[in-house]
């Protein structure tokens, strides 16, 4: 199975500031979703936005939400 990820970074007023799309070096939709959130955070930091505005990450994966919300339950990688 091939999977990919993509995302859009918008300013607080809704203007698109960056977009990304590409393959994910893994299989599994939950991992692809987690990978997309990681890429979004990296783009946000590299754009110099960290500490200046909030970063809101959205996901429709309950597995990813639980993974990020419960550090004790995270698998060791």
mmCIF file of C-alpha atoms in Angstrom:
data_model
loop_
_atom_site.group_PDB
_atom_site.id
_atom_site.type_symbol
_atom_site.label_atom_id
_atom_site.label_comp_id
_atom_site.label_asym_id
_atom_site.label_seq_id
_atom_site.Cartn_x
_atom_site.Cartn_y
_atom_site.Cartn_z
ATOM 1 C CA UNK A 1 0.000 0.000 0.000
ATOM 2 C CA UNK A 2 1.256 3.489 -0.817
ATOM 3 C CA UNK A 3 0.351 6.383 1.449
ATOM 4 C CA UNK A 4 0.967 10.093 1.367
ATOM 5 C CA UNK A 5 0.363 13.170 3.435
ATOM 6 C CA UNK A 6 -0.486 16.762 2.828
ATOM 7 C CA UNK A 7 -1.481 19.891 4.621
ATOM 8 C CA UNK A 8 -2.109 23.601 4.440
ATOM 9 C CA UNK A 9 -0.768 26.213 6.848
ATOM 10 C CA UNK A 10 -2.990 29.271 7.120
ATOM 11 C CA UNK A 11 -2.548 32.585 8.877
ATOM 12 C CA UNK A 12 -5.016 33.518 11.640
ATOM 13 C CA UNK A 13 -7.070 35.407 9.044
ATOM 14 C CA UNK A 14 -7.299 32.323 6.806
ATOM 15 C CA UNK A 15 -4.713 33.225 4.161
ATOM 16 C CA UNK A 16 -2.733 30.228 2.879
ATOM 17 C CA UNK A 17 0.932 30.599 3.847
ATOM 18 C CA UNK A 18 2.315 27.170 2.911
ATOM 19 C CA UNK A 19 1.168 23.875 1.421
ATOM 20 C CA UNK A 20 2.839 20.483 1.336
ATOM 21 C CA UNK A 21 2.095 17.146 -0.260
ATOM 22 C CA UNK A 22 4.174 14.048 -0.718
ATOM 23 C CA UNK A 23 4.719 10.356 -0.109
ATOM 24 C CA UNK A 24 5.253 8.951 3.367
ATOM 25 C CA UNK A 25 8.121 6.505 3.946
ATOM 26 C CA UNK A 26 5.876 3.970 5.693
ATOM 27 C CA UNK A 27 2.605 2.161 5.429
ATOM 28 C CA UNK A 28 -0.549 2.725 7.402
ATOM 29 C CA UNK A 29 -2.978 5.595 7.438
ATOM 30 C CA UNK A 30 -2.532 6.471 11.104
ATOM 31 C CA UNK A 31 1.226 6.783 10.678
ATOM 32 C CA UNK A 32 0.689 8.916 7.549
ATOM 33 C CA UNK A 33 -1.588 11.186 9.562
ATOM 34 C CA UNK A 34 1.005 11.489 12.336
ATOM 35 C CA UNK A 35 3.723 12.134 9.738
ATOM 36 C CA UNK A 36 1.636 14.972 8.214
ATOM 37 C CA UNK A 37 1.297 16.612 11.636
ATOM 38 C CA UNK A 38 5.058 16.340 12.128
ATOM 39 C CA UNK A 39 5.766 17.924 8.733
ATOM 40 C CA UNK A 40 3.287 20.733 9.474
ATOM 41 C CA UNK A 41 5.039 21.460 12.783
ATOM 42 C CA UNK A 42 8.449 21.465 11.058
ATOM 43 C CA UNK A 43 7.246 23.872 8.334
ATOM 44 C CA UNK A 44 5.734 26.112 11.028
ATOM 45 C CA UNK A 45 9.007 26.229 12.977
ATOM 46 C CA UNK A 46 11.176 26.719 9.866
ATOM 47 C CA UNK A 47 8.922 29.599 8.768
ATOM 48 C CA UNK A 48 9.816 31.379 11.995
ATOM 49 C CA UNK A 49 6.259 31.357 13.334
ATOM 50 C CA UNK A 50 7.022 29.522 16.583
ATOM 51 C CA UNK A 51 6.300 31.731 19.596
ATOM 52 C CA UNK A 52 4.557 34.348 17.448
ATOM 53 C CA UNK A 53 1.219 32.702 16.673
ATOM 54 C CA UNK A 54 -0.571 29.536 17.726
ATOM 55 C CA UNK A 55 -0.288 26.368 15.671
ATOM 56 C CA UNK A 56 -3.553 24.435 15.465
ATOM 57 C CA UNK A 57 -3.180 20.861 14.238
ATOM 58 C CA UNK A 58 -6.233 18.931 13.108
ATOM 59 C CA UNK A 59 -6.564 15.196 12.625
ATOM 60 C CA UNK A 60 -9.449 12.862 11.989
ATOM 61 C CA UNK A 61 -7.581 9.889 13.469
ATOM 62 C CA UNK A 62 -8.577 8.820 16.975
ATOM 63 C CA UNK A 63 -5.418 6.689 17.146
ATOM 64 C CA UNK A 64 -3.209 9.724 16.453
ATOM 65 C CA UNK A 65 -5.192 11.884 18.890
ATOM 66 C CA UNK A 66 -4.763 9.285 21.637
ATOM 67 C CA UNK A 67 -1.073 8.892 20.769
ATOM 68 C CA UNK A 68 -0.464 12.634 21.163
ATOM 69 C CA UNK A 69 -2.736 13.054 24.200
ATOM 70 C CA UNK A 70 -1.411 10.181 26.335
ATOM 71 C CA UNK A 71 2.397 10.158 26.562
ATOM 72 C CA UNK A 72 2.310 7.141 28.889
ATOM 73 C CA UNK A 73 0.566 5.012 26.254
ATOM 74 C CA UNK A 74 2.941 5.905 23.408
ATOM 75 C CA UNK A 75 4.866 2.981 22.000
ATOM 76 C CA UNK A 76 8.662 3.175 22.275
ATOM 77 C CA UNK A 77 10.246 3.728 18.887
#
